[in-house]
Amino acid sequence: MRLTRHHKNIIFASVLMLPAFALLALTIISPLIKSVLMSFTDYSLLAPEQNWNNFANYTELLRSSDFYHSLTVTLRYVVITVILDLVIGMSLAIVLNRNIRFRGFFRSIIMIPWAIPTIVSALIFMWIYQGDYGVLNYVLTNLGIIDDNINWLRSTDYALSSIIVVAVFRQTPLVAVMLLAGLQGISSSLYEAARIDGANGWQVFRKITLPMLKPVIGSVALIMIVNNFQMFTLFFTLTNGGPAGATTSLAIHTYITAFSQYEMGKASAIGVIWLLLLFAFSMVFTRIMNRDDR
Amino acid sequence: MKKWNKMAMGVTALSLMTALAACGSNSSPASNTASNTNSTKESAAPQSTTDKPVEISFANWISVEDGTKEAYNQLIAEFEKANPSIKVKSIGIPFAQFKDQVLVSSAGGNPPDVTMSNQNFTPAFVGANVAAPAQDLLNAEIINDIVDASKAGVTFDGKVMAMPWAPHPSALFWNKNLYTKAGLDPEKPPTTWDEMIQNAKKIAALGKDENGTPIYGIGETGASDSYTGNMLLRISYSFGGKFVDDQGNIVYDQGTALKESLLYMKDLIDNKVSPQGAAMADLRPMFATGALGMLVDGDFGRTNFRNMSGKGAEFDKEWGVTTVPVSKTGKSETFFTEHQLIVTAGSEKQEAAAKFVEYLVSKEAMGIYHKLNGVMSARKSISELPEMNEDDYSRIFNTQMKTASPLPSKNPKFDNAMKNSTDMIVMVTEGGKSPDEAIATVMPKIKELYKK
């Protein structure tokens, strides 16, 4: 049988994709399937037998106040962090899109916080936040803003906010650069036309910049939401979920369930619920973005 | 527009899959069991001198800690000199991640040949079939020489599963300079609990030093880690408390000991006599830099303080050590932690691994470790040697060991229970809850944890 050009192209494309697919299957798809299967078992590191326990892990989780607490902590962290990322990132992008002096220099140095590994940022901020010797308390005390030193990472009132500050410090440059790329793609003729029509700065921003940037903002927001939902390093390094569970995010809750309580089945169930939640959110988010585009 | 959305969806899906995949394990529990029971044990020593040396891996935290790094290097060098057919490959893991990493690597079919452990970790290693019975691998003479309290802590279902290495009873260190500044006799440490609190409050009243650094009277840990839980349990011992009864049931919340311990913590932290939320890793440098009047710590304290102060042995003139003051029970109550050694069930070089463990607990090795770090031996015959009791420092810790209790850590979830118990300190000191409310909130969770 003689193959048509179309069939040949399909076979050629498949061969090209095969190595990448094999790699994905080995490193992601196979462990993913294993995790989902494990979530229906009572597998524990302390008891090597894996027995199917129906939906016991899921029913237990959905009745557990610890699970909802960690979900709430995660949502608070994600919402506040992403909003701050976008607001500060947009402001920086607009400034860097203007004809300011040393623009190239500023565009370069703004990336430094993002280039620093997360763990290094966390360790630097641990020193900044240190209760007795930290520079933050020193500055705030000298400015007369606080009377007594605050133990930022060991206080139930401030621990989560302190983590959010580190996250925003590290992530905002990336957001700013992505938005800057979007801004540079907007035709200057649109701005010129708006100016001729007498639009002021706010109107230009609201009627031209924002609508034109919407796809970029949507994509950036989605990526930042997903990344922050998965944030583990900052929570683990800065507070390890404490004090008294004030910063126990879903990632930390999963880690504790798996490696402190040794309940791998239950930890996998948390992962599956987490996956479904994020997947549902991504679907809705993308649908909303598409609807508004039409 | 569609292109952007497709890209975003693609990135999202990939990220989600990666996140979940990270929770998965490549290990098969069944294969883990198999490796524990059926692995072929290789002979330790090569058959001839031309054979390649056997390499054993040693998971430990002492090679990554400044205070013990030198001792580690000397111990390994001496062992390899005496046993040229065996090479030791260090797997240095920070203490905070140690248990998790050893459990995960073992469950993944890649256990170290020998792992360090302690009284909190060993139950988990035994429960997860990581540990091979020490009594089947080590010389019976060594097993019979283990100090009774230590032996009880490593015996599971009648089998000695780990080799106790160095017990660390906690005693009270005091800073003589701060005692003098506070108008206290620098040579007279407290002998009772009340006296200790009074002294701590007098020192805290000094306020700040010349650099504006706050001075605290005593350092009690208040962080969200299991060591802080151990310390809370130590305090409750002084008020007559205990964690489990003889049947292993949790009785921590019975009686008034836990409540009194939490009130003690609240009093110290609210009045800035002890820093809020401090981990042991915060308190040690504070003591070494003259910001803490007193600290309950183990026998490795001296080396740590010498290093952290930057003054070396000269710093010894500035502090003293004594047994923990007597409280309600009428005796010096404290606990001892213990470094232990485990030959893993999954090791294929158990003979060489056992030889290495036997060396580490030998008189020669303990001599090196004691000389460099002041640690004690968990072997009767060695702990009584004059060279292990050569100064007041050693004598104080040997005296303290006589009244020190082992941690009731037989349950694999003990470490987690200790971590959870620290929530009570946070609730009482900054959550505005009474000790009764904190106990009523946290203790059911700990009991539930033990049931699973």
XYZ file of C-alpha atoms in Angstrom:
746
model
C 0.000 0.000 0.000
C 1.354 3.352 -0.957
C 1.273 5.992 1.784
C -0.043 9.409 0.960
C 1.983 12.504 1.757
C -0.467 13.256 4.574
C 0.118 9.888 6.226
C 3.854 10.236 5.805
C 3.730 13.604 7.529
C 1.764 12.140 10.429
C 4.254 9.301 10.836
C 7.182 11.697 10.633
C 5.629 14.011 13.233
C 4.906 11.057 15.508
C 8.488 9.853 15.315
C 9.707 13.339 16.191
C 7.399 13.522 19.192
C 8.099 10.024 20.437
C 11.268 10.767 22.489
C 9.598 13.685 24.254
C 6.475 11.634 24.907
C 8.535 8.705 26.229
C 10.361 11.055 28.588
C 7.092 12.554 29.792
C 5.580 9.114 30.270
C 8.563 7.994 32.311
C 8.955 11.053 34.502
C 5.436 12.421 34.840
C 2.645 10.251 33.512
C 3.745 7.001 35.141
C 4.267 8.474 38.656
C 1.042 10.437 38.191
C -0.953 7.270 37.519
C 0.826 5.593 40.416
C -0.092 8.477 42.718
C -3.741 8.309 41.707
C -3.818 4.548 42.306
C -2.008 4.963 45.625
C -4.630 7.454 46.762
C -7.141 4.600 46.919
C -4.928 2.495 49.184
C -3.896 2.528 52.832
C -0.209 2.552 51.890
C 1.952 3.722 54.767
C 5.729 3.829 55.019
C 5.316 1.925 58.288
C 3.258 -0.890 56.782
C 4.606 -2.039 53.450
C 1.394 -3.781 52.347
C -0.836 -1.748 50.079
C -4.509 -2.533 50.485
C -7.319 -1.004 48.506
C -9.374 1.028 50.972
C -12.019 2.319 48.586
C -12.453 6.031 49.160
C -11.454 6.079 52.839
C -8.610 8.542 52.234
C -10.955 10.920 50.424
C -13.815 10.704 52.899
C -11.404 11.183 55.798
C -9.826 14.185 54.097
C -13.093 15.845 53.258
C -14.116 15.542 56.898
C -10.765 16.798 58.177
C -10.536 20.343 59.516
C -6.763 20.261 58.913
C -7.340 19.816 55.177
C -9.728 22.772 54.960
C -7.394 24.847 57.109
C -4.467 24.167 54.778
C -6.653 24.896 51.752
C -7.683 28.224 53.294
C -4.073 29.126 54.082
C -3.093 28.267 50.499
C -5.937 30.288 48.982
C -5.122 33.323 51.134
C -1.473 33.061 50.166
C -2.200 32.606 46.452
C -4.809 35.360 46.137
C -2.793 38.006 47.992
C 0.511 37.071 46.363
C -0.825 37.022 42.804
C -2.699 40.316 43.225
C 0.427 41.989 44.609
C 2.567 40.396 41.886
C 0.286 41.785 39.189
C -0.195 45.272 40.663
C 3.477 45.855 41.440
C 4.601 44.043 38.274
C 2.292 46.186 36.117
C 3.543 49.388 37.746
C 7.144 48.387 37.164
C 6.421 47.352 33.572
C 4.778 50.690 32.787
C 7.706 52.597 34.280
C 10.246 50.469 32.405
C 8.301 50.917 29.159
C 8.787 54.665 29.320
C 11.759 56.574 28.074
C 13.489 56.901 31.397
C 17.246 57.280 31.891
C 19.226 54.088 32.411
C 16.252 52.075 31.218
C 18.430 49.205 30.027
C 20.227 49.101 33.349
C 16.990 49.017 35.329
C 15.543 46.355 33.052
C 18.564 44.207 33.838
C 18.794 44.644 37.585
C 15.090 44.132 38.112
C 15.627 40.479 37.249
C 18.065 39.882 40.103
C 15.501 38.815 42.746
C 14.035 36.348 40.274
C 17.465 35.002 39.384
C 18.237 34.262 43.044
C 17.208 30.692 43.916
C 14.101 30.525 46.104
C 15.977 28.821 48.907
C 18.572 31.604 48.960
C 15.862 34.275 49.072
C 14.271 32.404 51.964
C 17.518 32.249 53.914
C 18.246 35.942 53.324
C 14.799 36.883 54.582
C 15.157 34.588 57.593
C 17.985 36.855 58.717
C 16.112 40.018 57.821
C 13.112 38.828 59.855
C 15.138 37.514 62.824
C 13.468 38.726 66.003
C 16.425 39.983 68.022
C 19.110 40.723 65.438
C 17.131 41.166 62.209
C 17.499 44.336 60.184
C 13.732 44.751 59.746
C 13.079 45.154 63.462
C 16.130 47.418 63.725
C 14.821 49.748 61.017
C 11.227 49.750 62.242
C 12.300 50.389 65.842
C 14.570 53.245 64.845
C 11.814 54.783 62.747
C 9.545 54.563 65.774
C 7.034 52.361 63.939
C 7.252 49.543 66.486
C 8.198 49.640 70.158
C 9.039 45.990 70.669
C 10.770 43.565 68.366
C 8.410 41.330 66.436
C 9.245 37.711 65.784
C 7.887 37.813 62.240
C 8.155 34.145 61.338
C 7.204 32.751 64.749
C 4.081 34.838 65.222
C 0.685 33.514 64.171
C -0.308 37.067 63.186
C 2.626 37.846 60.920
C 4.086 34.563 59.662
C 1.914 34.208 56.532
C 2.296 37.879 55.584
C 6.049 37.554 55.988
C 6.106 34.629 53.556
C 3.954 36.565 51.080
C 6.454 39.440 51.119
C 9.287 37.067 50.171
C 7.181 35.490 47.427
C 6.260 38.875 45.963
C 9.874 40.051 46.160
C 10.973 37.036 44.174
C 8.155 36.715 41.651
C 7.343 40.314 40.744
C 10.339 40.767 38.404
C 9.181 37.873 36.227
C 5.663 39.266 36.100
C 7.011 42.717 35.285
C 9.149 41.416 32.428
C 6.292 39.389 30.927
C 3.955 42.367 31.122
C 6.667 44.597 29.688
C 6.916 42.276 26.697
C 3.154 42.607 26.299
C 3.310 46.393 26.547
C 5.964 46.558 23.872
C 3.644 44.668 21.558
C 0.952 47.341 21.697
C 1.093 49.581 18.642
C 2.067 53.168 19.445
C -0.474 54.359 16.853
C -3.263 53.389 19.277
C -1.832 55.656 21.956
C -1.327 58.479 19.454
C -4.935 58.189 18.296
C -6.150 58.260 21.902
C -4.102 61.349 22.683
C -5.495 63.097 19.589
C -8.976 62.244 20.819
C -8.115 63.923 24.145
C -7.860 60.852 26.395
C -6.055 61.370 29.679
C -3.495 58.946 31.175
C -6.004 56.920 33.190
C -8.365 56.611 30.201
C -5.497 55.457 27.983
C -4.520 52.872 30.562
C -8.076 51.648 31.084
C -9.269 51.720 27.474
C -6.121 50.732 25.589
C -3.375 49.285 27.752
C -5.499 46.983 29.893
C -7.658 45.519 27.093
C -4.654 44.990 24.850
C -2.699 43.365 27.677
C -5.585 41.199 28.841
C -4.422 37.961 27.211
C -0.939 38.422 28.647
C -2.307 39.336 32.087
C -4.574 36.283 31.971
C -1.778 33.930 31.089
C 0.626 35.454 33.609
C -2.038 35.293 36.317
C -2.778 31.657 35.548
C 0.882 30.674 35.623
C 1.474 32.564 38.882
C -1.627 31.040 40.483
C -0.542 27.518 39.605
C 3.058 28.143 40.669
C 2.032 29.639 43.981
C -0.452 26.866 44.657
C 2.528 24.535 44.485
C 4.831 26.702 46.581
C 6.706 24.519 49.030
C 10.228 25.888 49.431
C 9.323 29.187 51.084
C 6.861 27.627 53.536
C 9.180 24.761 54.400
C 12.281 26.900 54.847
C 10.797 29.910 56.575
C 8.227 28.392 58.938
C 7.809 24.677 58.205
C 4.064 25.198 58.509
C 4.205 26.773 61.957
C 3.570 28.436 64.284
C 0.625 26.318 65.364
C -0.302 25.555 61.763
C -0.621 29.247 60.793
C 1.326 28.642 57.560
C 0.453 25.018 56.873
C -0.308 25.206 53.166
C -1.536 22.293 51.074
C 2.036 21.521 50.050
C 3.194 21.411 53.671
C 0.108 19.432 54.714
C 0.866 16.882 52.011
C 4.486 16.699 53.108
C 3.575 16.229 56.780
C 0.994 13.581 55.916
C 3.493 11.691 53.769
C 6.713 12.036 55.727
C 5.768 12.791 59.340
C 2.647 10.684 59.532
C 3.923 8.279 56.853
C 0.455 8.020 55.250
C 1.420 7.933 51.595
C -2.065 6.920 50.452
C -3.680 9.864 52.168
C -0.970 12.227 50.948
C -1.609 11.056 47.392
C -5.324 11.698 47.896
C -4.525 15.290 48.892
C -2.478 15.566 45.701
C -5.353 14.272 43.582
C -7.876 16.681 45.134
C -5.379 19.478 44.677
C -4.948 18.513 41.014
C -8.685 18.439 40.413
C -9.203 21.792 42.114
C -6.512 23.474 40.056
C -7.615 21.818 36.859
C -11.210 22.934 37.396
C -10.026 26.437 38.183
C -7.849 26.558 35.066
C -10.751 25.401 32.886
C -13.113 28.037 34.282
C -10.465 30.741 34.103
C -9.597 29.979 30.491
C -13.243 29.758 29.517
C -13.903 33.181 31.023
C -10.931 34.604 29.152
C -12.168 33.070 25.886
C -15.723 34.269 26.405
C -14.645 37.870 26.863
C -12.522 37.663 23.744
C -15.410 36.659 21.552
C -5.668 35.022 21.482
C -6.354 31.299 21.187
C -2.647 30.719 20.968
C -2.109 32.370 24.352
C -4.881 30.369 25.948
C -3.615 27.126 24.544
C -0.137 27.888 25.791
C -1.449 28.794 29.232
C -3.519 25.629 29.436
C -0.538 23.575 28.334
C 1.734 25.102 30.965
C -0.966 24.665 33.605
C -1.554 21.036 32.798
C 2.156 20.288 32.803
C 2.661 22.074 36.137
C -0.238 20.225 37.720
C 1.036 16.906 36.519
C 4.511 17.669 37.789
C 3.133 18.623 41.212
C 1.178 15.437 41.595
C 3.907 13.302 40.159
C 6.233 14.660 42.808
C 3.962 13.115 45.427
C 4.333 9.737 43.815
C 6.954 7.232 44.663
C 8.933 5.047 42.398
C 9.248 2.512 45.103
C 7.160 -0.510 45.454
C 6.417 -1.431 49.026
C 6.435 -5.020 48.053
C 9.890 -4.789 46.588
C 10.990 -3.002 49.720
C 9.878 -5.916 51.831
C 11.562 -8.297 49.521
C 14.824 -6.450 49.707
C 14.616 -6.521 53.466
C 14.184 -10.207 53.707
C 15.865 -11.707 50.716
C 18.837 -9.551 49.951
C 22.083 -11.316 49.462
C 24.602 -10.181 52.014
C 28.008 -9.583 50.627
C 31.112 -10.379 52.550
C 32.691 -7.297 54.106
C 36.332 -7.830 53.462
C 37.716 -8.535 50.039
C 39.218 -11.967 49.596
C 42.642 -10.651 48.738
C 44.475 -7.403 49.136
C 44.220 -6.798 45.400
C 40.419 -6.655 45.578
C 38.725 -3.311 45.343
C 37.800 -2.009 48.822
C 34.179 -2.393 49.858
C 32.453 0.969 49.965
C 29.756 1.468 52.566
C 27.519 4.507 52.732
C 26.924 6.226 56.061
C 23.948 8.565 56.378
C 24.698 11.012 59.150
C 24.234 14.570 60.318
C 27.501 14.972 62.239
C 29.551 15.558 59.085
C 27.435 18.590 58.169
C 27.454 20.259 61.584
C 30.351 22.559 62.434
C 30.616 21.306 66.010
C 31.080 17.654 65.062
C 32.651 17.801 61.597
C 36.195 17.411 62.930
C 35.230 14.407 65.069
C 33.583 12.807 62.040
C 36.668 13.294 59.878
C 38.975 11.816 62.511
C 36.688 8.843 63.182
C 36.443 7.944 59.507
C 40.171 8.414 58.932
C 41.024 6.148 61.872
C 38.510 3.506 60.794
C 39.772 3.441 57.224
C 43.371 3.261 58.452
C 42.549 0.254 60.610
C 40.336 -1.316 57.915
C 41.914 -0.600 54.520
C 39.493 -2.979 52.828
C 36.500 -0.763 53.706
C 35.834 2.765 52.515
C 33.162 4.940 54.063
C 31.125 7.202 51.823
C 29.436 9.962 53.778
C 25.837 10.912 53.079
C 25.574 14.124 55.072
C 21.971 15.193 55.674
C 20.952 18.160 57.857
C 19.268 17.007 61.049
C 15.928 18.657 60.232
C 15.489 16.592 57.055
C 17.296 13.489 58.228
C 14.469 11.131 59.113
C 12.419 11.946 56.016
C 15.329 11.529 53.629
C 16.461 8.210 55.073
C 12.884 6.908 55.025
C 12.310 8.008 51.456
C 15.620 6.709 50.104
C 15.064 3.387 51.891
C 11.493 3.085 50.644
C 12.855 3.848 47.182
C 15.161 0.835 47.395
C 18.311 2.883 47.932
C 19.060 2.715 51.663
C 22.397 3.719 53.150
C 24.385 0.813 54.598
C 24.598 2.485 57.992
C 22.479 5.326 59.235
C 22.700 7.506 62.282
C 19.495 7.731 64.231
C 18.165 8.914 67.542
C 15.446 7.966 69.994
C 12.789 9.792 67.940
C 13.805 8.387 64.555
C 14.531 4.763 65.431
C 10.866 3.757 66.028
C 10.043 5.036 62.546
C 13.032 3.250 61.009
C 12.036 0.033 62.774
C 8.367 0.471 61.788
C 9.322 1.055 58.156
C 11.610 -2.020 58.120
C 14.652 0.149 57.497
C 16.567 -1.281 60.465
C 18.161 -4.716 60.582
C 18.310 -6.195 64.110
C 21.553 -4.979 65.654
C 21.713 -7.986 67.936
C 21.965 -10.328 64.918
C 24.830 -8.377 63.371
C 26.960 -7.001 66.185
C 29.199 -8.798 68.610
C 27.161 -10.111 71.583
C 29.724 -8.660 73.965
C 28.907 -5.167 72.697
C 25.166 -5.725 72.890
C 25.464 -6.949 76.490
C 27.561 -3.910 77.371
C 24.822 -1.355 76.523
C 23.629 0.837 79.423
C 20.235 -0.492 80.564
C 18.183 2.680 79.933
C 19.672 2.979 76.452
C 19.087 -0.685 75.682
C 15.435 -0.390 76.679
C 15.039 2.465 74.213
C 16.270 0.433 71.229
C 14.554 -2.854 72.056
C 11.476 -3.570 69.949
C 9.508 -6.781 70.409
C 12.391 -8.148 72.456
C 15.028 -7.430 69.800
C 17.794 -4.837 69.988
C 17.320 -3.044 66.695
C 19.809 -0.175 66.933
C 23.160 0.354 68.609
C 23.105 3.213 71.130
C 26.137 5.385 70.455
C 26.241 8.517 72.568
C 23.604 9.419 75.153
C 23.086 13.141 75.674
C 21.470 14.031 78.977
C 20.479 17.680 79.159
C 21.885 19.748 82.008
C 21.764 23.441 82.907
C 24.417 25.804 81.526
C 24.683 29.231 83.126
C 26.511 32.370 82.050
C 28.759 33.607 84.859
C 29.208 37.102 83.384
C 25.472 37.705 83.261
C 25.106 36.328 86.787
C 27.655 38.882 87.984
C 25.982 41.733 86.084
C 22.625 40.788 87.599
C 24.093 40.833 91.112
C 24.041 37.049 91.478
C 26.873 34.863 92.712
C 28.502 33.594 89.480
C 29.722 30.443 91.190
C 26.343 29.521 92.665
C 23.956 28.040 90.101
C 20.310 27.456 91.048
C 19.485 24.216 92.818
C 15.694 24.527 92.823
C 13.190 25.386 90.106
C 12.001 28.524 91.959
C 15.561 29.726 92.383
C 16.155 29.189 88.661
C 13.114 31.304 87.737
C 14.118 34.062 90.164
C 17.647 34.169 88.769
C 16.312 34.183 85.205
C 14.069 37.152 85.967
C 16.930 39.091 87.543
C 19.080 38.515 84.468
C 16.246 39.466 82.093
C 15.833 42.689 84.080
C 19.227 43.753 82.676
C 17.254 44.581 79.512
C 19.718 45.088 76.705
C 23.471 44.924 76.353
C 25.693 47.780 75.161
C 24.877 46.911 71.512
C 21.153 47.043 72.123
C 20.780 43.254 71.962
C 18.087 41.975 74.324
C 19.268 39.841 77.243
C 17.094 36.945 78.328
C 17.235 35.089 81.624
C 16.764 31.587 80.296
C 16.227 30.044 76.885
C 13.264 27.713 76.598
C 12.470 26.557 73.070
C 9.113 27.589 71.606
C 9.465 26.750 67.921
C 7.230 24.407 65.926
C 9.614 21.462 65.909
C 9.786 18.120 67.641
C 12.803 19.135 69.727
C 10.693 21.860 71.310
C 8.119 19.161 72.055
C 10.843 17.132 73.766
C 11.755 20.185 75.833
C 8.141 20.758 76.867
C 8.026 17.149 77.966
C 11.245 17.691 79.959
C 9.632 20.629 81.747
C 6.551 18.551 82.508
C 8.795 15.863 84.059
C 9.866 18.483 86.589
C 6.197 19.027 87.455
C 5.653 15.297 87.837
C 4.202 14.607 84.410
C 4.697 11.804 81.939
C 3.708 11.200 78.336
C 2.535 7.588 78.340
C 1.654 5.079 81.023
C 3.099 1.596 81.302
C 0.620 0.304 78.695
C 1.649 2.976 76.199
C -1.546 5.026 76.580
C -1.097 8.797 76.374
C -1.527 10.366 79.814
C 0.235 13.645 79.065
C -2.929 15.643 79.736
C -3.745 13.937 83.015
C -2.923 15.682 86.272
C -1.609 19.239 86.392
C 1.944 18.821 85.104
C 1.265 19.843 81.498
C -0.851 22.800 82.599
C 1.878 23.972 84.981
C 4.489 23.557 82.243
C 2.469 25.750 79.874
C 1.959 28.374 82.595
C 5.727 28.336 83.199
C 6.319 28.936 79.466
C 3.698 31.686 79.360
C 5.221 33.423 82.370
C 8.711 33.362 80.851
C 7.708 34.447 77.349
C 5.121 37.075 78.340
C 7.662 38.686 80.668
C 10.449 38.446 78.074
C 12.496 36.221 80.358
C 12.762 33.737 77.484
C 12.611 34.638 73.771
C 9.407 33.917 71.897
C 9.267 31.058 69.410
C 12.961 30.220 69.602
C 14.384 26.994 68.229
C 17.408 25.342 69.848
C 19.441 26.519 66.869
C 18.581 30.118 67.868
C 19.273 29.676 71.568
C 22.753 28.155 71.323
C 24.342 31.166 69.575
C 22.475 33.454 71.964
C 24.069 31.679 74.920
C 27.454 31.710 73.218
C 27.251 35.459 72.635
C 26.151 36.368 76.149
C 22.481 37.076 75.388
C 21.119 34.201 77.511
C 21.582 33.682 81.220
C 20.793 29.970 81.287
C 20.131 27.150 78.859
C 19.289 23.480 79.264
C 21.329 21.617 76.660
C 23.165 18.379 76.026
C 26.795 17.450 76.544
C 27.721 18.661 73.059
C 27.040 22.164 74.380
C 30.656 22.889 75.295
C 31.971 22.352 71.755
C 29.100 24.290 70.233
C 29.594 27.240 72.568
C 33.335 27.295 72.021
C 32.819 27.417 68.250
C 29.909 29.829 68.252
C 31.483 32.287 70.678
C 34.583 32.539 68.513
C 36.637 32.343 71.698
C 37.393 28.623 71.675
C 38.283 27.013 75.024
C 38.784 30.491 76.499
C 34.989 30.820 76.561
C 34.825 28.026 79.179
C 35.720 30.621 81.841
C 32.471 32.464 81.175
C 30.027 29.659 81.900
C 29.352 26.721 84.178
C 27.198 23.615 83.963
C 25.138 21.932 86.661
C 22.357 19.401 86.985
C 18.831 20.599 86.191
C 17.329 22.223 89.330
C 14.984 20.192 91.455
C 11.263 20.852 91.186
C 8.041 19.258 92.355
C 9.274 15.672 92.156
C 12.223 16.330 94.470
C 14.811 15.157 91.951
C 16.707 16.609 89.036
C 14.368 15.759 86.160
C 15.574 15.776 82.614
C 15.608 13.516 79.579
C 18.388 12.167 77.529
C 18.484 12.063 73.807
C 20.777 9.596 72.179
C 22.661 9.225 68.954
C 22.195 5.692 67.686
C 23.527 3.640 64.796
C 21.561 1.345 62.528
C 22.697 -1.172 59.961
C 19.965 -1.103 57.377
C 17.928 -4.126 56.389
C 18.370 -3.254 52.734
C 22.163 -3.041 52.912
C 24.020 -5.528 50.771
C 27.198 -4.996 52.790
C 25.942 -5.714 56.271
C 29.131 -7.384 57.434
C 31.267 -4.347 56.622
C 28.542 -2.071 57.942
C 28.457 -3.951 61.258
C 32.235 -3.722 61.511
C 31.992 0.037 61.046
C 29.319 0.327 63.760
C 31.415 -1.776 66.126
C 34.328 0.567 65.528
C 32.249 3.718 66.157
C 31.155 2.458 69.585
C 34.610 1.142 70.484
C 36.862 2.549 73.199
C 39.197 4.070 70.582
C 36.452 5.854 68.671
C 34.669 7.068 71.798
C 38.002 8.396 73.053
C 38.292 10.573 69.940
C 34.659 11.689 70.070
C 34.797 12.424 73.795
C 38.033 14.362 73.513
C 36.686 16.553 70.713
C 33.045 16.899 71.707
C 32.751 15.776 75.324
C 30.204 13.093 74.425
C 29.556 10.082 76.615
C 29.366 6.417 75.735
C 26.274 4.224 75.856
C 28.470 1.272 76.788
C 28.888 0.480 80.483
C 32.536 -0.502 80.260
C 33.504 2.671 78.383
C 31.382 5.236 80.241
C 33.124 4.278 83.496
C 36.652 4.716 82.160
C 38.672 7.477 83.886
C 39.373 9.166 80.544
C 35.627 9.544 80.008
C 35.240 11.223 83.440
C 38.342 13.326 83.472
C 36.842 16.721 84.386
C 33.901 18.378 86.138
C 32.087 18.746 82.850
C 32.068 15.006 82.235
C 31.251 14.272 85.869
C 28.216 16.605 85.824
C 26.795 14.864 82.756
C 27.492 11.427 84.172
C 25.679 12.491 87.363
C 22.818 13.939 85.313
C 22.554 10.700 83.351
C 21.683 8.858 86.569
C 18.386 10.767 86.931
C 17.717 11.392 83.229
C 14.738 9.602 81.699
C 14.680 8.143 78.202
C 12.106 9.716 75.919
C 8.980 7.539 75.605
C 9.464 7.284 71.877
C 8.515 3.683 71.103
C 5.584 4.761 68.955
C 6.730 5.694 65.413
C 4.468 8.751 65.602
C 6.207 10.062 68.740
C 8.267 12.566 66.773
C 5.129 13.907 65.146
C 3.306 13.989 68.484
C 6.120 16.056 69.944
C 5.911 18.505 67.037
C 2.147 18.809 67.430
C 2.490 19.406 71.165
C 4.341 22.663 70.473
C 1.056 24.139 69.212
C 0.032 24.351 72.879
C 2.919 26.719 73.619
C 1.915 28.991 70.724
C -1.756 28.966 71.730
C -0.940 29.885 75.319
C 1.754 32.461 74.654
C 0.238 34.328 71.748
C -3.081 32.790 70.862
C -4.751 34.110 74.019
C -5.880 30.636 75.064
C -5.706 29.226 78.556
C -3.568 26.121 79.157
C -6.773 24.091 79.601
C -8.131 25.267 76.246
C -4.813 24.580 74.517
C -4.619 21.105 76.027
C -8.240 20.389 75.053
C -7.534 21.474 71.468
C -4.222 19.736 70.824
C -4.216 16.567 72.922
C -7.132 14.858 71.093
C -5.218 15.294 67.826
C -2.132 13.684 69.340
C -4.199 10.794 70.700
C -5.841 10.371 67.296
C -2.396 10.292 65.699
C -1.329 7.461 67.994
C -4.460 5.440 67.172
C -3.664 5.221 63.444
